[in-house]
């Protein structure tokens, strides 16, 4: 398979996991998931992880998967490789896994004394990928193995931090995020 096909499939297969974080930034707010609770004097998760942002991110990620399924036949018709379809379960595991990874990262950030919004290189860029892929693997191992071959996984691990940093800098410049990471 050519490099273009590998990058295209990697990006396509991860879109239902990529969009939720941005959706959470746009639609987040309201009561935090941790309800303000602390552990050893530090917030469990912080005000940056809200019910609304998590629900909106998950719902929009599932919608992305359904939308990609709808446009897939005409794209595959024009390509000499196949973009994978997303079973509904996979739409959910990719989207919710991404949100969960981001939440777990906040938990780790608070335990290590980082305030809300503080940067944690590598964790910030890959938390959502790891949990989205892990959850998808656990729930639909067959689909996972078929779609996420080793070259695709390696490409995802290289591509994601680059995309993540680019979109966050744009969101920062647009005034949607307080920090450019
Ligand atoms: N957001 C949300 N719910 C989530 C994730 C994100 O409401 N589950 C919203 C919040 O408004 C958050 C913004 O998206 O402030 C940016 O997300 P992120 O950078 O992940 O959060 P931070 O505020 O930087 O907090 P943390 O340090 O915990 O990552
Ligand atoms: Mg942040």
mmCIF file of C-alpha atoms and ligand atoms in Angstrom:
data_model
loop_
_atom_site.group_PDB
_atom_site.id
_atom_site.type_symbol
_atom_site.label_atom_id
_atom_site.label_comp_id
_atom_site.label_asym_id
_atom_site.label_seq_id
_atom_site.Cartn_x
_atom_site.Cartn_y
_atom_site.Cartn_z
ATOM 1 C CA UNK A 1 0.000 0.000 0.000
ATOM 2 C CA UNK A 2 1.291 3.472 -0.874
ATOM 3 C CA UNK A 3 2.099 6.145 1.691
ATOM 4 C CA UNK A 4 -0.877 8.248 0.582
ATOM 5 C CA UNK A 5 -3.259 5.342 1.208
ATOM 6 C CA UNK A 6 -1.774 4.677 4.669
ATOM 7 C CA UNK A 7 -2.018 8.333 5.743
ATOM 8 C CA UNK A 8 -5.537 8.690 4.283
ATOM 9 C CA UNK A 9 -6.807 5.543 6.042
ATOM 10 C CA UNK A 10 -5.130 6.512 9.326
ATOM 11 C CA UNK A 11 -6.709 9.988 9.245
ATOM 12 C CA UNK A 12 -10.102 8.669 8.156
ATOM 13 C CA UNK A 13 -10.211 5.908 10.781
ATOM 14 C CA UNK A 14 -9.320 8.374 13.550
ATOM 15 C CA UNK A 15 -11.709 11.190 12.592
ATOM 16 C CA UNK A 16 -14.470 9.981 14.994
ATOM 17 C CA UNK A 17 -11.818 10.234 17.754
ATOM 18 C CA UNK A 18 -10.308 13.547 16.573
ATOM 19 C CA UNK A 19 -13.462 15.648 16.370
ATOM 20 C CA UNK A 20 -14.803 15.021 19.939
ATOM 21 C CA UNK A 21 -12.029 17.054 21.631
ATOM 22 C CA UNK A 22 -12.788 20.047 19.433
ATOM 23 C CA UNK A 23 -16.516 19.610 19.979
ATOM 24 C CA UNK A 24 -15.917 19.583 23.750
ATOM 25 C CA UNK A 25 -14.045 22.889 23.492
ATOM 26 C CA UNK A 26 -16.921 24.423 21.502
ATOM 27 C CA UNK A 27 -19.826 23.018 23.534
ATOM 28 C CA UNK A 28 -18.225 22.413 26.933
ATOM 29 C CA UNK A 29 -19.103 24.231 30.114
ATOM 30 C CA UNK A 30 -21.492 23.844 33.011
ATOM 31 C CA UNK A 31 -21.029 21.532 36.000
ATOM 32 C CA UNK A 32 -17.669 19.745 36.155
ATOM 33 C CA UNK A 33 -17.670 15.918 36.229
ATOM 34 C CA UNK A 34 -15.831 15.835 39.553
ATOM 35 C CA UNK A 35 -18.464 18.109 41.118
ATOM 36 C CA UNK A 36 -15.638 20.207 42.580
ATOM 37 C CA UNK A 37 -14.306 17.287 44.618
ATOM 38 C CA UNK A 38 -10.655 17.187 45.627
ATOM 39 C CA UNK A 39 -8.174 14.475 46.548
ATOM 40 C CA UNK A 40 -5.193 15.374 48.737
ATOM 41 C CA UNK A 41 -6.084 19.016 48.285
ATOM 42 C CA UNK A 42 -6.106 18.869 44.495
ATOM 43 C CA UNK A 43 -9.107 18.699 42.185
ATOM 44 C CA UNK A 44 -10.011 15.207 40.999
ATOM 45 C CA UNK A 45 -10.289 16.364 37.357
ATOM 46 C CA UNK A 46 -10.830 20.131 37.378
ATOM 47 C CA UNK A 47 -13.300 22.552 35.833
ATOM 48 C CA UNK A 48 -12.060 21.754 32.310
ATOM 49 C CA UNK A 49 -13.824 18.349 32.245
ATOM 50 C CA UNK A 50 -17.596 18.877 32.140
ATOM 51 C CA UNK A 51 -20.612 16.609 31.616
ATOM 52 C CA UNK A 52 -21.799 18.747 28.726
ATOM 53 C CA UNK A 53 -18.446 18.769 26.935
ATOM 54 C CA UNK A 54 -18.104 14.994 27.347
ATOM 55 C CA UNK A 55 -21.648 14.281 26.131
ATOM 56 C CA UNK A 56 -21.362 16.709 23.201
ATOM 57 C CA UNK A 57 -17.966 15.319 22.201
ATOM 58 C CA UNK A 58 -19.209 11.723 22.281
ATOM 59 C CA UNK A 59 -22.414 12.520 20.361
ATOM 60 C CA UNK A 60 -20.593 14.502 17.689
ATOM 61 C CA UNK A 61 -17.945 11.785 17.290
ATOM 62 C CA UNK A 62 -20.717 9.237 16.631
ATOM 63 C CA UNK A 63 -22.318 11.611 14.118
ATOM 64 C CA UNK A 64 -18.943 11.962 12.379
ATOM 65 C CA UNK A 65 -18.722 8.160 12.045
ATOM 66 C CA UNK A 66 -22.245 8.033 10.539
ATOM 67 C CA UNK A 67 -21.432 10.893 8.171
ATOM 68 C CA UNK A 68 -18.231 9.175 7.013
ATOM 69 C CA UNK A 69 -20.207 5.971 6.396
ATOM 70 C CA UNK A 70 -22.576 7.979 4.211
ATOM 71 C CA UNK A 71 -19.871 9.579 2.030
ATOM 72 C CA UNK A 72 -17.683 6.463 1.929
ATOM 73 C CA UNK A 73 -19.178 4.709 -1.126
ATOM 74 C CA UNK A 74 -18.540 7.634 -3.450
ATOM 75 C CA UNK A 75 -15.005 8.146 -2.079
ATOM 76 C CA UNK A 76 -14.088 4.470 -2.374
ATOM 77 C CA UNK A 77 -15.351 4.582 -5.933
ATOM 78 C CA UNK A 78 -12.655 7.141 -6.776
ATOM 79 C CA UNK A 79 -9.785 5.637 -4.745
ATOM 80 C CA UNK A 80 -7.704 2.557 -5.448
ATOM 81 C CA UNK A 81 -7.839 1.546 -1.780
ATOM 82 C CA UNK A 82 -10.726 1.058 0.647
ATOM 83 C CA UNK A 83 -11.630 3.441 3.456
ATOM 84 C CA UNK A 84 -13.181 1.437 6.311
ATOM 85 C CA UNK A 85 -16.830 1.745 7.379
ATOM 86 C CA UNK A 86 -17.649 2.392 11.042
ATOM 87 C CA UNK A 87 -20.061 0.084 12.869
ATOM 88 C CA UNK A 88 -22.120 2.142 15.340
ATOM 89 C CA UNK A 89 -20.283 0.466 18.245
ATOM 90 C CA UNK A 90 -16.977 1.676 16.813
ATOM 91 C CA UNK A 91 -18.327 5.216 16.405
ATOM 92 C CA UNK A 92 -19.078 5.110 20.111
ATOM 93 C CA UNK A 93 -15.803 3.532 21.262
ATOM 94 C CA UNK A 94 -13.672 5.932 19.204
ATOM 95 C CA UNK A 95 -15.607 9.025 20.326
ATOM 96 C CA UNK A 96 -16.155 8.094 23.955
ATOM 97 C CA UNK A 97 -12.661 6.583 24.225
ATOM 98 C CA UNK A 98 -11.192 9.895 23.081
ATOM 99 C CA UNK A 99 -13.163 11.766 25.745
ATOM 100 C CA UNK A 100 -12.221 9.213 28.395
ATOM 101 C CA UNK A 101 -8.523 9.443 27.511
ATOM 102 C CA UNK A 102 -8.651 13.209 27.874
ATOM 103 C CA UNK A 103 -10.385 12.831 31.247
ATOM 104 C CA UNK A 104 -7.802 10.309 32.477
ATOM 105 C CA UNK A 105 -5.048 12.699 31.386
ATOM 106 C CA UNK A 106 -6.610 15.462 33.488
ATOM 107 C CA UNK A 107 -6.695 13.078 36.440
ATOM 108 C CA UNK A 108 -2.958 12.397 35.982
ATOM 109 C CA UNK A 109 -2.234 16.109 35.477
ATOM 110 C CA UNK A 110 -4.000 17.047 38.733
ATOM 111 C CA UNK A 111 -2.184 14.273 40.673
ATOM 112 C CA UNK A 112 1.137 15.618 39.376
ATOM 113 C CA UNK A 113 0.228 19.108 40.606
ATOM 114 C CA UNK A 114 -0.527 20.695 37.222
ATOM 115 C CA UNK A 115 -3.297 23.261 37.288
ATOM 116 C CA UNK A 116 -6.124 23.294 34.776
ATOM 117 C CA UNK A 117 -4.777 24.187 31.352
ATOM 118 C CA UNK A 118 -1.149 23.343 32.177
ATOM 119 C CA UNK A 119 0.722 21.541 29.406
ATOM 120 C CA UNK A 120 1.869 17.951 29.690
ATOM 121 C CA UNK A 121 3.749 17.130 26.471
ATOM 122 C CA UNK A 122 3.008 13.741 24.895
ATOM 123 C CA UNK A 123 0.196 13.052 27.375
ATOM 124 C CA UNK A 124 -1.822 15.978 25.918
ATOM 125 C CA UNK A 125 -1.226 14.799 22.347
ATOM 126 C CA UNK A 126 -1.720 11.062 22.740
ATOM 127 C CA UNK A 127 -4.022 10.428 25.735
ATOM 128 C CA UNK A 128 -7.172 10.332 23.613
ATOM 129 C CA UNK A 129 -5.612 8.184 20.862
ATOM 130 C CA UNK A 130 -4.432 5.485 23.244
ATOM 131 C CA UNK A 131 -7.760 5.130 25.053
ATOM 132 C CA UNK A 132 -9.875 5.415 21.862
ATOM 133 C CA UNK A 133 -7.829 2.622 20.255
ATOM 134 C CA UNK A 134 -7.738 0.494 23.404
ATOM 135 C CA UNK A 135 -11.491 0.719 23.970
ATOM 136 C CA UNK A 136 -12.172 -0.063 20.294
ATOM 137 C CA UNK A 137 -9.822 -3.051 20.470
ATOM 138 C CA UNK A 138 -11.516 -4.372 23.618
ATOM 139 C CA UNK A 139 -15.073 -3.989 22.277
ATOM 140 C CA UNK A 140 -14.554 -4.910 18.594
ATOM 141 C CA UNK A 141 -11.231 -6.805 18.297
ATOM 142 C CA UNK A 142 -12.085 -8.127 14.813
ATOM 143 C CA UNK A 143 -12.823 -4.733 13.295
ATOM 144 C CA UNK A 144 -9.837 -3.256 15.102
ATOM 145 C CA UNK A 145 -7.349 -5.787 13.707
ATOM 146 C CA UNK A 146 -8.717 -5.394 10.198
ATOM 147 C CA UNK A 147 -8.534 -1.594 10.258
ATOM 148 C CA UNK A 148 -5.651 -0.697 12.538
ATOM 149 C CA UNK A 149 -2.787 -2.663 11.035
ATOM 150 C CA UNK A 150 0.704 -1.902 12.366
ATOM 151 C CA UNK A 151 1.567 0.658 9.611
ATOM 152 C CA UNK A 152 -1.744 2.449 10.289
ATOM 153 C CA UNK A 153 -1.102 2.546 14.060
ATOM 154 C CA UNK A 154 2.424 3.885 13.576
ATOM 155 C CA UNK A 155 1.082 6.556 11.197
ATOM 156 C CA UNK A 156 -1.630 7.516 13.713
ATOM 157 C CA UNK A 157 0.989 7.932 16.454
ATOM 158 C CA UNK A 158 3.041 10.282 14.236
ATOM 159 C CA UNK A 159 0.154 12.120 12.583
ATOM 160 C CA UNK A 160 -1.940 12.775 15.695
ATOM 161 C CA UNK A 161 0.491 14.989 17.655
ATOM 162 C CA UNK A 162 1.087 17.085 14.516
ATOM 163 C CA UNK A 163 -2.656 17.528 13.888
ATOM 164 C CA UNK A 164 -3.379 18.086 17.574
ATOM 165 C CA UNK A 165 -0.840 20.891 17.881
ATOM 166 C CA UNK A 166 -1.984 22.512 14.619
ATOM 167 C CA UNK A 167 -5.690 22.535 15.541
ATOM 168 C CA UNK A 168 -4.981 23.747 19.070
ATOM 169 C CA UNK A 169 -2.868 26.661 17.831
ATOM 170 C CA UNK A 170 -5.721 27.576 15.458
ATOM 171 C CA UNK A 171 -8.288 27.298 18.282
ATOM 172 C CA UNK A 172 -6.032 29.508 20.424
ATOM 173 C CA UNK A 173 -5.634 32.122 17.679
ATOM 174 C CA UNK A 174 -9.428 32.134 17.208
ATOM 175 C CA UNK A 175 -9.814 32.762 20.953
ATOM 176 C CA UNK A 176 -11.567 29.417 21.571
ATOM 177 C CA UNK A 177 -8.830 28.043 23.829
ATOM 178 C CA UNK A 178 -6.806 29.756 26.533
ATOM 179 C CA UNK A 179 -3.580 27.952 25.695
ATOM 180 C CA UNK A 180 -2.105 26.949 22.328
ATOM 181 C CA UNK A 181 -1.728 23.234 23.269
HETATM 182 N N1 LIG B 1 -14.075 20.459 27.812
HETATM 183 C C1 LIG B 1 -15.220 20.006 28.482
HETATM 184 N N2 LIG B 1 -15.372 18.691 28.801
HETATM 185 C C2 LIG B 1 -14.414 17.780 28.446
HETATM 186 C C3 LIG B 1 -13.253 18.213 27.769
HETATM 187 C C4 LIG B 1 -13.111 19.559 27.457
HETATM 188 O O1 LIG B 1 -16.096 20.811 28.806
HETATM 189 N N3 LIG B 1 -14.598 16.479 28.752
HETATM 190 C C5 LIG B 1 -13.950 21.895 27.480
HETATM 191 C C6 LIG B 1 -13.624 22.728 28.720
HETATM 192 O O2 LIG B 1 -14.262 23.970 28.565
HETATM 193 C C7 LIG B 1 -12.102 22.869 28.624
HETATM 194 C C8 LIG B 1 -11.876 22.990 27.128
HETATM 195 O O3 LIG B 1 -12.873 22.118 26.563
HETATM 196 O O4 LIG B 1 -11.613 23.967 29.317
HETATM 197 C C9 LIG B 1 -10.481 22.607 26.694
HETATM 198 O O5 LIG B 1 -10.229 21.244 26.956
HETATM 199 P P1 LIG B 1 -8.852 20.763 27.585
HETATM 200 O O6 LIG B 1 -7.696 21.456 26.999
HETATM 201 O O7 LIG B 1 -8.884 19.274 27.518
HETATM 202 O O8 LIG B 1 -9.046 21.178 29.131
HETATM 203 P P2 LIG B 1 -8.235 22.180 30.049
HETATM 204 O O9 LIG B 1 -9.150 23.303 30.421
HETATM 205 O O10 LIG B 1 -6.924 22.495 29.458
HETATM 206 O O11 LIG B 1 -8.041 21.321 31.373
HETATM 207 P P3 LIG B 1 -6.956 20.195 31.689
HETATM 208 O O12 LIG B 1 -5.757 20.862 32.260
HETATM 209 O O13 LIG B 1 -7.660 19.357 32.701
HETATM 210 O O14 LIG B 1 -6.690 19.452 30.419
HETATM 211 MG MG1 LIG B 2 -5.703 21.735 27.989
#
